[in-house]
């Protein structure tokens, strides 16, 4: 067999050897603390009821939906996440290229024949065979990091949707509080006029007058405080939607708003594998596990192939003649002998890093279960609390009316009226806040279950 063909056969055989020679640990999924369902037992629903429900089916307010759409289009955190995905895709292509030969070309022109460096033109090939799987492990690691980053984009997406919803609910709650406070102020100012007139005519003492005057001032002071908070929420919504600060449009009140979906309140804990942060944590552990293989492969010899072909001549005019042509192929092997434990310690470093990613995955899974459990409990208790607080408000309204009638008839002092009115005011504000928290808790559960956050 011609020498040239022998070299080709050797190269082909060596290139096929790495297929079954990968070193490094095989991936094993970490153990998870499983449970059939959460401790707050309710009717079991299917996985599809959560994962197939999209965020735009969750809300019945077109203004809120429009704000969320703007957030998904303009939010800078989401743009950063998408850019990271594109970066990882480029890094994956970079890692894959190490599995193949690299080709180079070069040329040198010398007009002086006495120069020790002759004129030359040629091409070369170099290839480190991935005999032990070093580059394949790195490729797999980057691929898992890419998938983790894509899951990270979903995490950012869910944060945008939920944060916009939370900020909107809080803004509408403050709108309700501002309206309640204005109505309270108007009622107090009206009654202040009546009491002041009675004081002027000498029917009542100055104590009643200063008491209602104090209550008017309290209501007046509450209004600018609420207005500052509204501006803060409007600015927060502007940032979340990637806009300059501006007036935010209003849709339905929190009382009118409803989370229109029926989110299941008892789900097997295995459902949380659908959560993007849980998926991302496992994928990062997979990537770190692959890098143990990279470190182990670096302890073994590397096998390199090289080939060169081209023309070289001291006489530039004879550069491309047949007599100036030459070619060569070679193979080499190199590996570590003794490095005072450096290579072994490298493997240990990557192994411990993988352990850290494993523990982070297990922690993320437990936190996910805790968040769902808390959200379920929040929904249940906020609903019960809202019903009780609503009964309190209705009773306080009746008591407020009766106390004024009793005061006007001279049966009680104005101090009793003030006490009743203050409790009514506080109950109304609490009811408005509970409406917001009910809505937020439903969105929080939806987020905690990891469903429906796809574009």
CSV table of C-alpha atoms in Angstrom, one decimal:
chain,number,residue,atom,x,y,z
A,1,UNK,CA,0.0,0.0,0.0
A,2,UNK,CA,1.3,3.5,-0.9
A,3,UNK,CA,2.6,5.4,2.1
A,4,UNK,CA,0.2,8.2,1.5
A,5,UNK,CA,-2.8,5.9,1.7
A,6,UNK,CA,-1.4,4.3,4.9
A,7,UNK,CA,-1.4,7.7,6.5
A,8,UNK,CA,-5.0,8.2,5.5
A,9,UNK,CA,-6.1,4.8,6.9
A,10,UNK,CA,-4.3,5.6,10.2
A,11,UNK,CA,-6.1,9.0,10.5
A,12,UNK,CA,-9.5,7.4,9.7
A,13,UNK,CA,-9.0,4.7,12.3
A,14,UNK,CA,-7.8,7.1,15.0
A,15,UNK,CA,-10.8,9.4,14.3
A,16,UNK,CA,-13.2,6.6,15.0
A,17,UNK,CA,-11.7,5.5,18.3
A,18,UNK,CA,-13.0,8.3,20.5
A,19,UNK,CA,-16.6,7.2,20.1
A,20,UNK,CA,-16.6,4.7,23.0
A,21,UNK,CA,-13.8,6.2,25.2
A,22,UNK,CA,-15.5,8.9,27.2
A,23,UNK,CA,-14.4,9.1,30.8
A,24,UNK,CA,-16.4,10.8,33.6
A,25,UNK,CA,-19.4,10.1,35.7
A,26,UNK,CA,-22.8,9.3,34.2
A,27,UNK,CA,-25.6,11.6,35.2
A,28,UNK,CA,-28.0,10.4,37.9
A,29,UNK,CA,-31.0,12.6,38.9
A,30,UNK,CA,-30.8,13.7,42.5
A,31,UNK,CA,-33.3,12.3,45.0
A,32,UNK,CA,-36.2,14.5,45.8
A,33,UNK,CA,-38.5,14.7,48.8
A,34,UNK,CA,-41.7,13.5,47.1
A,35,UNK,CA,-45.2,13.6,48.4
A,36,UNK,CA,-48.5,12.6,46.8
A,37,UNK,CA,-50.1,16.0,47.5
A,38,UNK,CA,-49.7,19.0,49.6
A,39,UNK,CA,-50.9,19.0,53.2
A,40,UNK,CA,-53.8,21.3,52.4
A,41,UNK,CA,-55.8,18.6,50.7
A,42,UNK,CA,-58.4,19.5,48.1
A,43,UNK,CA,-59.9,18.2,44.9
A,44,UNK,CA,-57.1,16.9,42.6
A,45,UNK,CA,-56.9,18.5,39.1
A,46,UNK,CA,-54.9,17.5,36.1
A,47,UNK,CA,-51.5,18.8,35.1
A,48,UNK,CA,-52.9,20.1,31.8
A,49,UNK,CA,-55.3,22.4,33.6
A,50,UNK,CA,-52.3,24.4,34.8
A,51,UNK,CA,-49.7,24.1,32.1
A,52,UNK,CA,-52.2,24.8,29.2
A,53,UNK,CA,-53.6,27.9,30.8
A,54,UNK,CA,-51.9,31.0,29.4
A,55,UNK,CA,-51.4,34.2,31.3
A,56,UNK,CA,-53.8,36.2,29.0
A,57,UNK,CA,-56.6,33.8,30.0
A,58,UNK,CA,-55.9,34.5,33.7
A,59,UNK,CA,-57.1,38.2,33.8
A,60,UNK,CA,-60.4,39.8,32.8
A,61,UNK,CA,-59.1,43.3,32.5
A,62,UNK,CA,-58.0,44.5,29.0
A,63,UNK,CA,-56.0,47.4,30.5
A,64,UNK,CA,-53.9,45.0,32.6
A,65,UNK,CA,-53.5,42.7,29.6
A,66,UNK,CA,-52.2,45.6,27.6
A,67,UNK,CA,-49.7,46.6,30.3
A,68,UNK,CA,-48.4,43.0,30.4
A,69,UNK,CA,-48.0,42.9,26.6
A,70,UNK,CA,-46.0,46.1,26.7
A,71,UNK,CA,-43.9,44.6,29.5
A,72,UNK,CA,-43.2,41.5,27.4
A,73,UNK,CA,-42.2,43.7,24.4
A,74,UNK,CA,-40.1,46.3,26.2
A,75,UNK,CA,-38.9,45.0,29.5
A,76,UNK,CA,-35.1,45.2,29.7
A,77,UNK,CA,-34.7,42.2,32.0
A,78,UNK,CA,-36.3,40.0,29.4
A,79,UNK,CA,-34.1,41.5,26.7
A,80,UNK,CA,-31.1,40.7,28.8
A,81,UNK,CA,-32.3,37.1,29.2
A,82,UNK,CA,-32.8,36.7,25.5
A,83,UNK,CA,-29.4,38.1,24.8
A,84,UNK,CA,-27.9,35.5,27.2
A,85,UNK,CA,-29.6,32.7,25.3
A,86,UNK,CA,-28.1,34.0,22.0
A,87,UNK,CA,-24.7,34.1,23.7
A,88,UNK,CA,-25.0,30.5,25.0
A,89,UNK,CA,-26.0,29.4,21.5
A,90,UNK,CA,-22.8,31.0,20.1
A,91,UNK,CA,-20.8,29.3,22.9
A,92,UNK,CA,-22.4,25.9,22.0
A,93,UNK,CA,-21.3,26.3,18.4
A,94,UNK,CA,-17.9,27.3,19.6
A,95,UNK,CA,-17.7,24.1,21.8
A,96,UNK,CA,-18.9,21.9,19.0
A,97,UNK,CA,-16.2,23.2,16.6
A,98,UNK,CA,-13.5,21.7,18.9
A,99,UNK,CA,-14.7,18.2,17.8
A,100,UNK,CA,-13.5,18.8,14.2
A,101,UNK,CA,-10.2,19.5,12.5
A,102,UNK,CA,-9.1,23.0,12.1
A,103,UNK,CA,-7.6,24.2,8.7
A,104,UNK,CA,-5.2,27.1,8.2
A,105,UNK,CA,-3.5,28.7,5.2
A,106,UNK,CA,-0.4,30.9,4.9
A,107,UNK,CA,2.0,32.4,2.4
A,108,UNK,CA,5.3,34.2,2.5
A,109,UNK,CA,6.8,36.0,-0.4
A,110,UNK,CA,10.6,36.9,-0.5
A,111,UNK,CA,12.1,38.6,-3.6
A,112,UNK,CA,15.6,38.2,-2.2
A,113,UNK,CA,16.9,34.7,-3.2
A,114,UNK,CA,19.7,34.9,-0.5
A,115,UNK,CA,17.1,35.2,2.3
A,116,UNK,CA,17.1,32.1,4.5
A,117,UNK,CA,13.3,32.0,4.5
A,118,UNK,CA,12.1,30.8,1.1
A,119,UNK,CA,8.8,31.9,-0.5
A,120,UNK,CA,6.0,29.5,0.3
A,121,UNK,CA,2.3,29.0,0.1
A,122,UNK,CA,0.3,26.2,1.6
A,123,UNK,CA,-2.4,24.9,3.9
A,124,UNK,CA,-2.3,22.8,7.0
A,125,UNK,CA,-4.7,20.8,9.2
A,126,UNK,CA,-4.5,20.1,12.9
A,127,UNK,CA,-6.8,17.9,14.9
A,128,UNK,CA,-6.8,16.9,18.6
A,129,UNK,CA,-8.8,13.7,18.7
A,130,UNK,CA,-11.5,13.7,21.4
A,131,UNK,CA,-10.3,10.3,22.6
A,132,UNK,CA,-11.4,10.7,26.2
A,133,UNK,CA,-14.5,12.9,25.6
A,134,UNK,CA,-13.1,16.2,26.9
A,135,UNK,CA,-14.7,18.2,24.1
A,136,UNK,CA,-17.9,16.2,24.1
A,137,UNK,CA,-18.3,16.7,27.8
A,138,UNK,CA,-17.8,20.4,27.3
A,139,UNK,CA,-20.3,20.5,24.5
A,140,UNK,CA,-22.9,18.7,26.6
A,141,UNK,CA,-22.2,21.1,29.5
A,142,UNK,CA,-22.7,24.2,27.3
A,143,UNK,CA,-25.8,22.6,25.8
A,144,UNK,CA,-27.3,22.1,29.3
A,145,UNK,CA,-26.4,25.6,30.2
A,146,UNK,CA,-28.2,26.8,27.1
A,147,UNK,CA,-31.3,24.9,28.1
A,148,UNK,CA,-31.0,26.3,31.7
A,149,UNK,CA,-30.8,29.8,30.3
A,150,UNK,CA,-33.9,29.2,28.2
A,151,UNK,CA,-35.7,28.1,31.4
A,152,UNK,CA,-34.2,31.2,33.0
A,153,UNK,CA,-35.9,33.3,30.3
A,154,UNK,CA,-39.2,31.7,31.4
A,155,UNK,CA,-38.4,32.6,35.0
A,156,UNK,CA,-37.9,36.3,33.9
A,157,UNK,CA,-41.1,36.1,31.9
A,158,UNK,CA,-43.1,34.9,34.9
A,159,UNK,CA,-41.5,37.6,37.1
A,160,UNK,CA,-42.5,40.3,34.6
A,161,UNK,CA,-46.1,39.1,34.3
A,162,UNK,CA,-46.6,38.6,38.1
A,163,UNK,CA,-44.8,41.9,39.0
A,164,UNK,CA,-46.9,43.9,36.6
A,165,UNK,CA,-50.1,42.2,37.9
A,166,UNK,CA,-49.0,42.8,41.6
A,167,UNK,CA,-48.1,46.5,40.9
A,168,UNK,CA,-51.4,47.0,39.1
A,169,UNK,CA,-53.4,45.4,41.9
A,170,UNK,CA,-51.6,47.6,44.4
A,171,UNK,CA,-52.2,50.7,42.4
A,172,UNK,CA,-55.9,49.9,42.1
A,173,UNK,CA,-56.0,49.2,45.9
A,174,UNK,CA,-54.5,52.7,46.5
A,175,UNK,CA,-57.1,54.1,44.1
A,176,UNK,CA,-59.8,52.5,46.2
A,177,UNK,CA,-58.2,53.8,49.4
A,178,UNK,CA,-57.9,57.3,47.9
A,179,UNK,CA,-61.6,57.2,47.0
A,180,UNK,CA,-62.6,55.9,50.4
A,181,UNK,CA,-60.5,58.7,52.1
A,182,UNK,CA,-62.0,61.4,49.9
A,183,UNK,CA,-65.5,60.2,50.7
A,184,UNK,CA,-64.6,60.1,54.4
A,185,UNK,CA,-63.1,63.6,54.2
A,186,UNK,CA,-66.2,64.9,52.4
A,187,UNK,CA,-68.5,63.4,55.1
A,188,UNK,CA,-66.4,64.9,57.9
A,189,UNK,CA,-66.2,68.3,56.3
A,190,UNK,CA,-70.0,68.3,55.9
A,191,UNK,CA,-70.5,67.3,59.5
A,192,UNK,CA,-67.8,69.8,60.6
A,193,UNK,CA,-70.0,72.6,59.1
A,194,UNK,CA,-73.0,71.4,61.0
A,195,UNK,CA,-71.1,71.1,64.3
A,196,UNK,CA,-69.3,74.4,63.9
A,197,UNK,CA,-72.6,76.1,63.3
A,198,UNK,CA,-74.0,74.5,66.5
A,199,UNK,CA,-70.9,75.6,68.4
A,200,UNK,CA,-71.3,79.2,67.1
A,201,UNK,CA,-74.9,79.2,68.4
A,202,UNK,CA,-73.8,77.8,71.7
A,203,UNK,CA,-75.6,74.5,71.4
A,204,UNK,CA,-72.5,72.3,71.9
A,205,UNK,CA,-69.2,72.7,73.6
A,206,UNK,CA,-65.9,73.4,71.9
A,207,UNK,CA,-64.7,69.8,72.6
A,208,UNK,CA,-67.0,68.5,69.9
A,209,UNK,CA,-65.9,71.1,67.5
A,210,UNK,CA,-62.1,70.4,67.9
A,211,UNK,CA,-62.7,66.7,67.8
A,212,UNK,CA,-64.4,66.8,64.4
A,213,UNK,CA,-61.8,69.4,63.2
A,214,UNK,CA,-59.1,66.9,64.2
A,215,UNK,CA,-60.7,64.1,62.2
A,216,UNK,CA,-61.0,66.4,59.1
A,217,UNK,CA,-57.2,67.1,59.4
A,218,UNK,CA,-56.5,63.3,59.7
A,219,UNK,CA,-58.4,62.6,56.5
A,220,UNK,CA,-56.8,65.5,54.7
A,221,UNK,CA,-53.3,64.3,55.6
A,222,UNK,CA,-54.0,60.8,54.4
A,223,UNK,CA,-54.8,61.9,50.9
A,224,UNK,CA,-51.3,63.2,49.9
A,225,UNK,CA,-49.7,60.1,51.5
A,226,UNK,CA,-51.8,57.9,49.3
A,227,UNK,CA,-51.1,60.0,46.2
A,228,UNK,CA,-47.4,59.6,46.8
A,229,UNK,CA,-47.8,55.8,46.9
A,230,UNK,CA,-49.9,55.8,43.7
A,231,UNK,CA,-47.2,57.7,41.9
A,232,UNK,CA,-44.6,55.2,43.2
A,233,UNK,CA,-46.7,52.3,41.8
A,234,UNK,CA,-47.2,54.1,38.5
A,235,UNK,CA,-43.5,54.6,38.1
A,236,UNK,CA,-42.9,51.0,39.0
A,237,UNK,CA,-45.3,49.9,36.3
A,238,UNK,CA,-43.5,52.3,33.8
A,239,UNK,CA,-40.2,50.6,34.6
A,240,UNK,CA,-41.7,47.1,34.3
A,241,UNK,CA,-43.2,48.0,30.9
A,242,UNK,CA,-40.0,49.6,29.7
A,243,UNK,CA,-41.5,53.1,29.4
A,244,UNK,CA,-40.8,56.6,30.8
A,245,UNK,CA,-42.8,57.6,33.8
A,246,UNK,CA,-46.3,58.6,32.7
A,247,UNK,CA,-49.9,58.3,33.8
A,248,UNK,CA,-51.0,54.6,33.9
A,249,UNK,CA,-54.5,53.9,32.5
A,250,UNK,CA,-57.0,52.3,34.7
A,251,UNK,CA,-59.3,49.4,34.0
A,252,UNK,CA,-61.5,47.5,36.5
A,253,UNK,CA,-61.3,48.0,40.2
A,254,UNK,CA,-60.0,45.2,42.3
A,255,UNK,CA,-63.6,44.4,43.4
A,256,UNK,CA,-64.6,44.1,39.7
A,257,UNK,CA,-61.4,42.2,38.8
A,258,UNK,CA,-61.5,38.4,39.0
A,259,UNK,CA,-59.0,35.8,38.3
A,260,UNK,CA,-61.1,33.9,35.8
A,261,UNK,CA,-59.3,30.6,35.8
A,262,UNK,CA,-60.0,27.7,38.2
A,263,UNK,CA,-56.5,26.9,39.5
A,264,UNK,CA,-56.3,23.5,41.2
A,265,UNK,CA,-55.7,23.7,44.9
A,266,UNK,CA,-54.2,20.2,45.3
A,267,UNK,CA,-51.4,19.1,43.1
A,268,UNK,CA,-48.9,16.3,43.3
A,269,UNK,CA,-45.5,17.6,44.2
A,270,UNK,CA,-44.1,16.0,41.0
A,271,UNK,CA,-45.9,18.8,39.1
A,272,UNK,CA,-43.2,21.2,40.2
A,273,UNK,CA,-40.8,19.6,37.8
A,274,UNK,CA,-42.7,21.8,35.3
A,275,UNK,CA,-41.4,25.0,37.1
A,276,UNK,CA,-38.7,26.7,35.0
A,277,UNK,CA,-36.5,27.5,38.0
A,278,UNK,CA,-36.6,23.8,39.1
A,279,UNK,CA,-35.7,22.7,35.5
A,280,UNK,CA,-33.0,25.3,35.3
A,281,UNK,CA,-31.4,24.2,38.5
A,282,UNK,CA,-31.3,20.6,37.4
A,283,UNK,CA,-29.9,21.5,34.0
A,284,UNK,CA,-27.1,23.5,35.7
A,285,UNK,CA,-26.3,20.4,37.8
A,286,UNK,CA,-26.2,18.3,34.6
A,287,UNK,CA,-23.7,20.9,33.1
A,288,UNK,CA,-21.5,20.8,36.2
A,289,UNK,CA,-21.6,16.9,36.1
A,290,UNK,CA,-20.3,17.0,32.5
A,291,UNK,CA,-17.4,19.2,33.5
A,292,UNK,CA,-16.2,16.5,35.9
A,293,UNK,CA,-15.7,14.5,32.8
A,294,UNK,CA,-13.7,17.4,31.2
A,295,UNK,CA,-11.4,17.5,34.2
A,296,UNK,CA,-10.9,13.7,34.2
A,297,UNK,CA,-10.2,13.7,30.5
A,298,UNK,CA,-7.5,16.3,31.0
A,299,UNK,CA,-5.6,13.7,33.1
A,300,UNK,CA,-5.1,11.4,30.1
A,301,UNK,CA,-2.9,11.9,27.0
A,302,UNK,CA,-4.1,14.0,24.1
A,303,UNK,CA,-3.6,12.6,20.6
A,304,UNK,CA,-3.0,15.1,17.8
A,305,UNK,CA,-3.0,14.7,14.1
A,306,UNK,CA,-1.4,17.2,11.7
A,307,UNK,CA,-1.0,17.5,7.9
A,308,UNK,CA,0.5,20.1,5.7
A,309,UNK,CA,0.7,20.6,1.9
A,310,UNK,CA,2.1,23.4,-0.2
A,311,UNK,CA,4.8,24.9,-2.2
A,312,UNK,CA,8.2,26.3,-1.1
A,313,UNK,CA,11.1,27.7,-3.2
A,314,UNK,CA,13.9,30.2,-2.8
A,315,UNK,CA,13.2,31.4,-6.3
A,316,UNK,CA,9.8,33.2,-6.4
A,317,UNK,CA,9.4,32.4,-10.1
A,318,UNK,CA,9.6,28.6,-9.4
A,319,UNK,CA,7.2,28.7,-6.5
A,320,UNK,CA,4.3,26.8,-8.1
A,321,UNK,CA,6.3,24.3,-10.1
A,322,UNK,CA,5.8,20.6,-9.3
A,323,UNK,CA,9.3,20.3,-7.9
A,324,UNK,CA,8.4,22.9,-5.2
A,325,UNK,CA,5.4,20.9,-3.9
A,326,UNK,CA,5.7,18.9,-0.7
A,327,UNK,CA,3.3,17.3,1.8
A,328,UNK,CA,3.5,15.7,5.2
A,329,UNK,CA,1.2,14.1,7.8
A,330,UNK,CA,2.1,13.3,11.4
A,331,UNK,CA,0.6,12.2,14.6
A,332,UNK,CA,1.6,13.0,18.2
A,333,UNK,CA,0.7,12.2,21.7
A,334,UNK,CA,1.3,14.3,24.9
A,335,UNK,CA,0.1,13.9,28.4
A,336,UNK,CA,0.9,14.9,32.0
A,337,UNK,CA,3.4,12.9,34.1
A,338,UNK,CA,3.7,14.6,37.4
A,339,UNK,CA,2.1,17.9,38.5
A,340,UNK,CA,2.1,17.6,42.3
A,341,UNK,CA,-1.6,16.6,42.4
A,342,UNK,CA,-2.8,19.5,40.3
A,343,UNK,CA,-4.8,17.3,37.8
A,344,UNK,CA,-6.3,15.3,40.6
A,345,UNK,CA,-7.3,18.4,42.5
A,346,UNK,CA,-8.9,19.8,39.4
A,347,UNK,CA,-11.3,16.8,39.3
A,348,UNK,CA,-12.1,17.3,43.0
A,349,UNK,CA,-12.8,21.0,42.4
A,350,UNK,CA,-15.4,20.2,39.6
A,351,UNK,CA,-16.8,17.4,41.7
A,352,UNK,CA,-17.5,19.7,44.6
A,353,UNK,CA,-18.9,22.3,42.3
A,354,UNK,CA,-21.3,19.7,41.0
A,355,UNK,CA,-22.3,18.8,44.6
A,356,UNK,CA,-23.1,22.5,45.2
A,357,UNK,CA,-25.4,22.6,42.1
A,358,UNK,CA,-27.1,19.3,43.2
A,359,UNK,CA,-27.8,20.8,46.6
A,360,UNK,CA,-29.1,24.0,45.0
A,361,UNK,CA,-31.4,21.9,42.8
A,362,UNK,CA,-32.8,20.0,45.9
A,363,UNK,CA,-33.2,23.3,47.7
A,364,UNK,CA,-35.0,24.9,44.7
A,365,UNK,CA,-37.4,22.0,44.6
A,366,UNK,CA,-38.2,22.2,48.4
A,367,UNK,CA,-38.7,26.0,48.1
A,368,UNK,CA,-41.1,25.5,45.2
A,369,UNK,CA,-43.2,23.1,47.2
A,370,UNK,CA,-43.2,25.6,50.1
A,371,UNK,CA,-44.3,28.4,47.8
A,372,UNK,CA,-47.2,26.4,46.5
A,373,UNK,CA,-48.2,25.4,50.0
A,374,UNK,CA,-48.1,29.0,51.1
A,375,UNK,CA,-50.0,30.3,48.1
A,376,UNK,CA,-52.8,27.7,48.7
A,377,UNK,CA,-53.1,28.7,52.3
A,378,UNK,CA,-53.1,32.4,51.4
A,379,UNK,CA,-55.9,32.0,48.9
A,380,UNK,CA,-58.0,30.1,51.5
A,381,UNK,CA,-57.4,32.4,54.4
A,382,UNK,CA,-57.7,35.7,52.4
A,383,UNK,CA,-61.1,34.5,51.1
A,384,UNK,CA,-62.3,33.8,54.6
A,385,UNK,CA,-60.8,37.0,55.9
A,386,UNK,CA,-62.4,39.1,53.1
A,387,UNK,CA,-65.9,37.6,53.9
A,388,UNK,CA,-65.5,38.5,57.6
A,389,UNK,CA,-64.2,42.0,56.9
A,390,UNK,CA,-67.0,42.6,54.5
A,391,UNK,CA,-69.5,41.7,57.1
A,392,UNK,CA,-67.7,44.1,59.5
A,393,UNK,CA,-67.9,47.0,56.9
A,394,UNK,CA,-71.7,46.4,56.4
A,395,UNK,CA,-72.3,46.4,60.2
A,396,UNK,CA,-70.1,49.4,60.6
A,397,UNK,CA,-72.1,51.4,58.0
A,398,UNK,CA,-75.3,50.7,60.0
A,399,UNK,CA,-73.6,51.5,63.3
A,400,UNK,CA,-72.2,54.7,61.8
A,401,UNK,CA,-75.7,55.8,60.7
A,402,UNK,CA,-77.3,54.9,64.1
A,403,UNK,CA,-74.5,56.6,66.1
A,404,UNK,CA,-75.1,59.9,64.3
A,405,UNK,CA,-78.8,59.6,64.9
A,406,UNK,CA,-78.2,58.9,68.6
A,407,UNK,CA,-75.8,61.9,68.8
A,408,UNK,CA,-78.3,64.2,67.1
A,409,UNK,CA,-80.9,63.1,69.5
A,410,UNK,CA,-78.6,63.8,72.4
A,411,UNK,CA,-78.3,60.3,73.7
A,412,UNK,CA,-74.5,59.9,73.3
A,413,UNK,CA,-71.4,62.2,73.1
A,414,UNK,CA,-69.6,62.9,69.9
A,415,UNK,CA,-66.7,60.8,71.2
A,416,UNK,CA,-68.7,57.7,70.5
A,417,UNK,CA,-69.5,58.9,67.0
A,418,UNK,CA,-65.8,59.5,66.3
A,419,UNK,CA,-64.9,56.0,67.5
A,420,UNK,CA,-67.5,54.4,65.3
A,421,UNK,CA,-66.5,56.5,62.3
A,422,UNK,CA,-62.8,55.7,62.8
A,423,UNK,CA,-63.5,51.9,62.9
A,424,UNK,CA,-65.6,52.2,59.7
A,425,UNK,CA,-62.8,54.0,57.9
A,426,UNK,CA,-60.2,51.4,59.0
A,427,UNK,CA,-62.5,48.5,58.0
A,428,UNK,CA,-63.1,50.0,54.6
A,429,UNK,CA,-59.4,50.4,54.0
A,430,UNK,CA,-58.7,46.8,55.2
A,431,UNK,CA,-61.4,45.4,52.9
A,432,UNK,CA,-59.8,47.2,49.9
A,433,UNK,CA,-56.4,45.8,50.8
A,434,UNK,CA,-57.8,42.3,51.1
A,435,UNK,CA,-59.3,42.5,47.7
A,436,UNK,CA,-55.8,43.2,46.3
A,437,UNK,CA,-54.2,40.4,48.3
A,438,UNK,CA,-56.8,37.9,47.1
A,439,UNK,CA,-56.0,38.7,43.5
A,440,UNK,CA,-52.2,38.7,44.2
A,441,UNK,CA,-52.4,35.3,46.0
A,442,UNK,CA,-54.1,33.7,43.0
A,443,UNK,CA,-51.5,35.0,40.6
A,444,UNK,CA,-48.8,33.9,43.1
A,445,UNK,CA,-50.1,30.3,43.1
A,446,UNK,CA,-50.3,30.3,39.3
A,447,UNK,CA,-46.6,31.4,39.2
A,448,UNK,CA,-45.6,28.9,41.9
A,449,UNK,CA,-47.1,26.0,39.9
A,450,UNK,CA,-45.0,27.1,36.8
A,451,UNK,CA,-47.8,26.9,34.3
A,452,UNK,CA,-48.8,29.0,31.4
A,453,UNK,CA,-46.0,31.5,31.1
A,454,UNK,CA,-45.3,30.9,27.5
A,455,UNK,CA,-45.4,33.7,24.9
